[in-house]
XYZ file of N, CA and C in Angstrom:
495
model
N 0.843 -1.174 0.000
C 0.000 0.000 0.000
C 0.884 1.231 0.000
N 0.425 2.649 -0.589
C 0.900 3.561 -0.597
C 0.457 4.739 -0.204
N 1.285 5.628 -0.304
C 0.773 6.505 0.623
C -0.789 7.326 -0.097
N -0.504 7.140 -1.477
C -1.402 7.833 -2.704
C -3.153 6.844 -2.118
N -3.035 5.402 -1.836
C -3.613 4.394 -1.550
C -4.450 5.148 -0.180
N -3.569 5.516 0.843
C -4.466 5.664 1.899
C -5.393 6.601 1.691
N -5.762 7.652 1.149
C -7.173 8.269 1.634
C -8.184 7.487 0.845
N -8.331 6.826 -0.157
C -8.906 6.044 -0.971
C -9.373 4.779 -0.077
N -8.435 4.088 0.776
C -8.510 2.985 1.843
C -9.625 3.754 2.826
N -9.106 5.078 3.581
C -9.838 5.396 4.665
C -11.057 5.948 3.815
N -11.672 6.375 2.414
C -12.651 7.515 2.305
C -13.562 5.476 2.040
N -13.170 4.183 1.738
C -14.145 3.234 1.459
C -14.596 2.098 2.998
N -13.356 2.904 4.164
C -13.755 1.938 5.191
C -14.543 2.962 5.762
N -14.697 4.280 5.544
C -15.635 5.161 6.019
C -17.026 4.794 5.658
N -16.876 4.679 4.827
C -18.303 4.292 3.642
C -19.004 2.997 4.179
N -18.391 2.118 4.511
C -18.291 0.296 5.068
C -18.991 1.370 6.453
N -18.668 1.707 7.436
C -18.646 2.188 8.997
C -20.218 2.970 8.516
N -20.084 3.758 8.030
C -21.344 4.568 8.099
C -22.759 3.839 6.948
N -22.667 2.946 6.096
C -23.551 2.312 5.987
C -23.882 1.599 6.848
N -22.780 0.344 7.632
C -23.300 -0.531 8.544
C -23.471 -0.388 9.803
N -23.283 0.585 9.841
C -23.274 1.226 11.722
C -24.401 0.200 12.389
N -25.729 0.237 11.928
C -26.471 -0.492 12.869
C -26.315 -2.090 12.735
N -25.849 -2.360 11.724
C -25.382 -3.842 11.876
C -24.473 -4.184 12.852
N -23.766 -3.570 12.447
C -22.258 -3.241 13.249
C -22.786 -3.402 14.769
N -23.079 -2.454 15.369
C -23.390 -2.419 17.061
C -24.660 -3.356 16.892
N -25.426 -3.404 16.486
C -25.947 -4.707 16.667
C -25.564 -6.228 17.073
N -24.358 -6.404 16.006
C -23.477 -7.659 16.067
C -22.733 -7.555 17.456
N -22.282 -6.189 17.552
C -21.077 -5.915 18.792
C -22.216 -6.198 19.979
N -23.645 -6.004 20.403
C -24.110 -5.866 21.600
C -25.001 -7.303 21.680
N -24.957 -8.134 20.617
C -25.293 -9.194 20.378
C -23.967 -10.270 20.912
N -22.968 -9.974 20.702
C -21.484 -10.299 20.939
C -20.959 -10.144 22.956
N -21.381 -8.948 22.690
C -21.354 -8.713 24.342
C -21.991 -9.228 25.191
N -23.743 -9.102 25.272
C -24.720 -9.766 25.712
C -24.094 -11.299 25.851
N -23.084 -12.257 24.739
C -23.342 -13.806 24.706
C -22.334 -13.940 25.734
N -21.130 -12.800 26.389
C -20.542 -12.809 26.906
C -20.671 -13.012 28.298
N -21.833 -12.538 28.713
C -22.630 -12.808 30.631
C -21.561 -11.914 31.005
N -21.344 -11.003 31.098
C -20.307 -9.830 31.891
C -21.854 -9.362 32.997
N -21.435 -9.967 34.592
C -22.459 -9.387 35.120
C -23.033 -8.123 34.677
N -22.439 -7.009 34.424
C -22.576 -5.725 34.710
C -23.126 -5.223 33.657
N -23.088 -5.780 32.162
C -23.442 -5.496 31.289
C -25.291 -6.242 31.402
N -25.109 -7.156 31.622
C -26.060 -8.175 31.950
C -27.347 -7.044 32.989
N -26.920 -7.030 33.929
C -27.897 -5.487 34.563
C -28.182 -4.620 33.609
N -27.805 -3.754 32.763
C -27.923 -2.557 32.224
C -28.548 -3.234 31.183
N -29.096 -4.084 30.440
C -29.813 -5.008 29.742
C -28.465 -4.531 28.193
N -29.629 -5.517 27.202
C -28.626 -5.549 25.896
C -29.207 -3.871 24.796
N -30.260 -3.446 25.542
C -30.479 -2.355 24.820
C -29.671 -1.426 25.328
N -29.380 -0.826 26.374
C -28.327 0.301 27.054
C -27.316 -0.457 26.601
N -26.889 -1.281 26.507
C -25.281 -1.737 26.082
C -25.396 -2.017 24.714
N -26.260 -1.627 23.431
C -26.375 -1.012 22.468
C -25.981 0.071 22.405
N -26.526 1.156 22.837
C -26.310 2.474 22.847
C -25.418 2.922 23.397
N -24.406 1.921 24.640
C -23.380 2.428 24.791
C -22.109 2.151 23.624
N -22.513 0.919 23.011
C -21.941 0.378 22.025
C -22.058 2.015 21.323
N -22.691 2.099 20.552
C -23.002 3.052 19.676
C -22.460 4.164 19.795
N -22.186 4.697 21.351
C -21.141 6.238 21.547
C -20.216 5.573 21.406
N -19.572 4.322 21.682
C -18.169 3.723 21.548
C -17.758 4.111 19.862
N -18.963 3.620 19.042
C -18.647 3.272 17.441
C -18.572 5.181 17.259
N -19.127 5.827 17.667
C -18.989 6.739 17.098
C -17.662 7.795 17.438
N -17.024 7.349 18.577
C -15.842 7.999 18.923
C -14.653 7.317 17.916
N -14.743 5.736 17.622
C -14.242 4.869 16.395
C -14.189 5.416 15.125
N -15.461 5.931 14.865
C -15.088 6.648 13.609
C -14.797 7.570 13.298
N -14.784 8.435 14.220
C -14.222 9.703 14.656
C -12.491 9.778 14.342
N -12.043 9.096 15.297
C -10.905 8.761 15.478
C -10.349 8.295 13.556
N -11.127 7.585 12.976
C -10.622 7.163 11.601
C -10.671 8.553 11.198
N -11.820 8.825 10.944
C -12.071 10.319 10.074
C -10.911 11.294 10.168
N -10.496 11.360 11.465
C -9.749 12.669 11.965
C -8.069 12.075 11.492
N -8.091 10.369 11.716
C -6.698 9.982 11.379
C -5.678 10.634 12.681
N -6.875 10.631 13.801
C -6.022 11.314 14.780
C -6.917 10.315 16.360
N -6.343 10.246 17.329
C -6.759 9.288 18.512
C -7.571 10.209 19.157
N -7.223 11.339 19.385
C -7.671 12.430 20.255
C -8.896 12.289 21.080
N -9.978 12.147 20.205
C -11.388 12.014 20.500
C -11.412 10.278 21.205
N -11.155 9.544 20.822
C -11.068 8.702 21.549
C -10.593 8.242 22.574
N -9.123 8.613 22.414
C -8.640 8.909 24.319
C -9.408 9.382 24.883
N -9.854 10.650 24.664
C -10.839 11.495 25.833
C -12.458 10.958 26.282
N -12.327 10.137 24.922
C -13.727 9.353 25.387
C -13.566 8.358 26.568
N -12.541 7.459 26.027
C -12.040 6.004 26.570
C -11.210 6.779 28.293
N -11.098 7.645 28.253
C -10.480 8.042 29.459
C -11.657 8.186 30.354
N -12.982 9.144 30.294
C -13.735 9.547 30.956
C -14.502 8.418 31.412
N -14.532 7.421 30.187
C -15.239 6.141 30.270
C -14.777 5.310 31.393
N -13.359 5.256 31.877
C -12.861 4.549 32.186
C -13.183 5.176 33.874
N -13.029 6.328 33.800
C -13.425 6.865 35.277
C -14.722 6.629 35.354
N -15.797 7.203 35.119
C -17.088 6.273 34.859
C -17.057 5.111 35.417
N -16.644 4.052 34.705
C -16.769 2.715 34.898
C -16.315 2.556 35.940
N -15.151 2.797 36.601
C -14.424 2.544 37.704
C -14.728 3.067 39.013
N -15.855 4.103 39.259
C -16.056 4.249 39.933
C -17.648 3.802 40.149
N -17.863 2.937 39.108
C -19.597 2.609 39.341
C -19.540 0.833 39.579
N -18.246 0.453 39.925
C -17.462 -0.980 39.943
C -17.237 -1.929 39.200
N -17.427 -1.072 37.928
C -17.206 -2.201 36.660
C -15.904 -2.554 36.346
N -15.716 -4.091 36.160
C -14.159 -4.835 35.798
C -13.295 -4.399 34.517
N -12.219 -3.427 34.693
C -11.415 -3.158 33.204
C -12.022 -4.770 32.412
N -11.752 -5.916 32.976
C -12.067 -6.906 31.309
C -13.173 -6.878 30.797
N -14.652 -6.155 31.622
C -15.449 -5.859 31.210
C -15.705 -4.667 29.932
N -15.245 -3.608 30.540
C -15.149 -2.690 29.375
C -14.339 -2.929 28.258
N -13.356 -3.310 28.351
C -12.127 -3.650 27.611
C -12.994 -4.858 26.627
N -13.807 -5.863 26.837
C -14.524 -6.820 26.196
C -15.706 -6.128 24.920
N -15.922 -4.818 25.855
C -17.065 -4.156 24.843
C -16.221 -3.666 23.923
N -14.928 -2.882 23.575
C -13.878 -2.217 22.486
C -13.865 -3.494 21.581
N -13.236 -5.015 22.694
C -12.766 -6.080 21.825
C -14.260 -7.070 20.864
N -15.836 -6.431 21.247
C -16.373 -6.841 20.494
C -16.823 -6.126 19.606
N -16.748 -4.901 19.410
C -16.888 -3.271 18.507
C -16.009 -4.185 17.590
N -14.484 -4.461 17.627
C -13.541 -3.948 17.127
C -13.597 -5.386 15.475
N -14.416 -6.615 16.750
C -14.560 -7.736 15.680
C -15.903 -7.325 14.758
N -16.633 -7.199 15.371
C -17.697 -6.550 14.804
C -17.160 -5.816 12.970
N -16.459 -4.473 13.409
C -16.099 -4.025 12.123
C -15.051 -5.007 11.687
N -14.680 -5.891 11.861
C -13.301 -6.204 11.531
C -13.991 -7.110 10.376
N -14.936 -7.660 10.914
C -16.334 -9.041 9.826
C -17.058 -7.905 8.960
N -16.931 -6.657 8.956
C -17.713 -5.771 7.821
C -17.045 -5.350 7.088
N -15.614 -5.172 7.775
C -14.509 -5.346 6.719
C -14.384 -6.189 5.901
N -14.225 -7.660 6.206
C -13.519 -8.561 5.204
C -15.245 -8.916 4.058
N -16.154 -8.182 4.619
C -17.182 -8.529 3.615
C -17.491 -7.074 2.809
N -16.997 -6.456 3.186
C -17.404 -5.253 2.285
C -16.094 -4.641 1.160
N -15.247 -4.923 1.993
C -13.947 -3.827 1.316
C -13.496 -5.513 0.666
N -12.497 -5.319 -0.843
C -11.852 -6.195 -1.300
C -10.519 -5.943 -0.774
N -9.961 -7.068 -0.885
C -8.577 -8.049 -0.307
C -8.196 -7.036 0.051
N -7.485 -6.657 -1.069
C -6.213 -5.762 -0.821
C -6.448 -4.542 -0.416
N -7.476 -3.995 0.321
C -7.898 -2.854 1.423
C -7.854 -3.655 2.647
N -7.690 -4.725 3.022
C -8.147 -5.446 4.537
C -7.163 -4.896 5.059
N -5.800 -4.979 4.854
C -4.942 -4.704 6.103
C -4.815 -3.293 6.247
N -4.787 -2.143 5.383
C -4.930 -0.527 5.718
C -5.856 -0.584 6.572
N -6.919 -0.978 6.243
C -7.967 -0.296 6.836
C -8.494 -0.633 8.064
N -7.887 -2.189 8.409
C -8.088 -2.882 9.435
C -6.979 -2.575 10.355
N -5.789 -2.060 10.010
C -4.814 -1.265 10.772
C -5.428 0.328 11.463
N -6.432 1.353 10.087
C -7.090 1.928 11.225
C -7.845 1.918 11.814
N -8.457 0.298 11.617
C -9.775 0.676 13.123
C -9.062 0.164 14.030
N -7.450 -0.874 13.943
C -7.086 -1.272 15.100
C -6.385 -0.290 15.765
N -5.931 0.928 15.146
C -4.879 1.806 16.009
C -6.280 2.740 16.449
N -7.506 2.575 15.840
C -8.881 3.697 16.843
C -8.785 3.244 18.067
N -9.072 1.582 17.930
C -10.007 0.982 18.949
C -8.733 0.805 20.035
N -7.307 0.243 19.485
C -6.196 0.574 20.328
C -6.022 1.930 21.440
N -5.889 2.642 20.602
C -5.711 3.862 21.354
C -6.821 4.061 22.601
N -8.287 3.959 22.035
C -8.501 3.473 23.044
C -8.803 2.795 24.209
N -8.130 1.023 24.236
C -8.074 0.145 25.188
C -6.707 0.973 25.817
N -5.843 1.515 25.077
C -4.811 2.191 26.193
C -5.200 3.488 27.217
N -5.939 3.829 26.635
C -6.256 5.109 27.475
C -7.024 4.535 28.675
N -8.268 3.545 28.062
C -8.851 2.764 29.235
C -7.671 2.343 30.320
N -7.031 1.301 30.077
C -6.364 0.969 30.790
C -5.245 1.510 31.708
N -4.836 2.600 31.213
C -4.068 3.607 31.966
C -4.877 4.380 33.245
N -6.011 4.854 32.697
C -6.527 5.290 33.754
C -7.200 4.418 34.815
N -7.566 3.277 34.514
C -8.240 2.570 35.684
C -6.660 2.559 36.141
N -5.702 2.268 35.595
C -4.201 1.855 36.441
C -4.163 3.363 37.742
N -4.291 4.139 36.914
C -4.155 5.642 37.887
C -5.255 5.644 38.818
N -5.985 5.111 38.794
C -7.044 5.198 39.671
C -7.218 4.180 40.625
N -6.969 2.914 40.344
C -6.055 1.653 41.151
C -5.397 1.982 42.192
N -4.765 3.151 41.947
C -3.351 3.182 42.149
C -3.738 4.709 43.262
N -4.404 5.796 42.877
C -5.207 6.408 43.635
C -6.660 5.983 44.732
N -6.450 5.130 44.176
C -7.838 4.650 45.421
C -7.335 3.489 45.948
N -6.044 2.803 46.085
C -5.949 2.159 46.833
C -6.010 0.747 46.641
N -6.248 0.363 45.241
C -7.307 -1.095 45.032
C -5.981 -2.116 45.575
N -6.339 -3.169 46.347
C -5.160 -3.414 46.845
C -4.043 -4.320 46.817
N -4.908 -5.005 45.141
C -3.815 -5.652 44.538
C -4.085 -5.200 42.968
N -3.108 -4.711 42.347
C -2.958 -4.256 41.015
C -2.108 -5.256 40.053
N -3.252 -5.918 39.521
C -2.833 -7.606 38.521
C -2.317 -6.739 37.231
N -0.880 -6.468 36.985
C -0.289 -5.614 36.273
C -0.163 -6.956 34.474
N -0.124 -8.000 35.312
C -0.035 -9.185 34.067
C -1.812 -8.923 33.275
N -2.125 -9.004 34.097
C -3.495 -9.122 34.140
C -4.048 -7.563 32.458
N -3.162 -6.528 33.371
C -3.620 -5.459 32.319
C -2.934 -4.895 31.297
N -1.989 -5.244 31.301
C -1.207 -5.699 29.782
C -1.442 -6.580 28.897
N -2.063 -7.387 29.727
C -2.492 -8.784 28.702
C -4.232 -8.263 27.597
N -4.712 -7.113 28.638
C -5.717 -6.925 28.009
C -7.312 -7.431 28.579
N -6.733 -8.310 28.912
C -7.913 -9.382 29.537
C -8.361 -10.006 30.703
N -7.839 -9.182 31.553
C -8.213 -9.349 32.891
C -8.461 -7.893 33.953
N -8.502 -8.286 34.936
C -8.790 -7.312 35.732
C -7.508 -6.859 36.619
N -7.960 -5.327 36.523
C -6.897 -4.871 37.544
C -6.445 -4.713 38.969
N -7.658 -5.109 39.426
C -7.997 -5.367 40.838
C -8.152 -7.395 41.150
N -7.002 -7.458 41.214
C -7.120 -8.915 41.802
C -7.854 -9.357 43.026
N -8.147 -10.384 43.625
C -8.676 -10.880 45.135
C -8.044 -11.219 45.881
């Protein structure tokens, strides 16, 4: 791919994102829901639609702009949010990682071959940017409130929680 290649890559995975949006978080809160994350499980599968849905839209944001910005600041506030209403980083972190498959299956059916890896590189450096921001701040906040074991394997890996037992 070239550099002439990328706005052509990002102006057809834009196109893919904003036709399928409701497929898209559909699949993602359909995905989440099969997951039993207590917490999501309370807030039923319609609110964890719509949270899906501010997630997708800070996602495409982040493509559009070709910049993280908006998504850190989302994934940051989110993360205080969550953390102080006692939800598990692998919980939230599970909703990015089912967004992220979600587009990743509208990708390989919408865009041909040789767009999959551009374009699937920027929804992974969106949705990246922000599982890092998530995860940094529950770490700062761990770490400010005391939590009193901080499973550091645990949150590098992505997939666990930062507050061990």
């Amino acid at each position: 791919s070239t550099a002439s290649e990328a706005p052509t890559v990002t102006r057809d995975l834009l196109g893919v994102l904003e036709r399928g949006r409701t497929a898209i978080v559909d699949d993602a809160a359909r995905r989440l829901t099969e997951l039993h994350l207590g917490r999501y499980e309370l807030v039923g599968e319609h609110e964890a639609r719509v949270r899906l849905d501010l997630l997708y839209a800070r996602v495409v944001a982040a493509i559009r702009a070709r910049a993280p910005d908006e998504i850190v600041d989302y994934a940051a506030g989110l993360a205080r949010e969550r953390f102080t209403t006692g939800y598990r980083l692998e919980s939230v972190q599970s909703a990015f990682d089912v967004l992220e498959t979600a587009i990743w299956q509208a990708v390989d059916a919408e865009l041909p071959s040789d767009e999959h890896a551009p374009a699937l590189g920027l929804v992974s450096s969106a949705v990246g940017a922000g599982k890092d921001a998530l995860g940094r701040t529950y770490a700062t906040l761990a770490v400010r409130y005391r939590v009193p074991v901080l499973d550091v394997e645990a949150l590098f890996a992505g997939n666990g929680t930062i507050a061990g037992s």
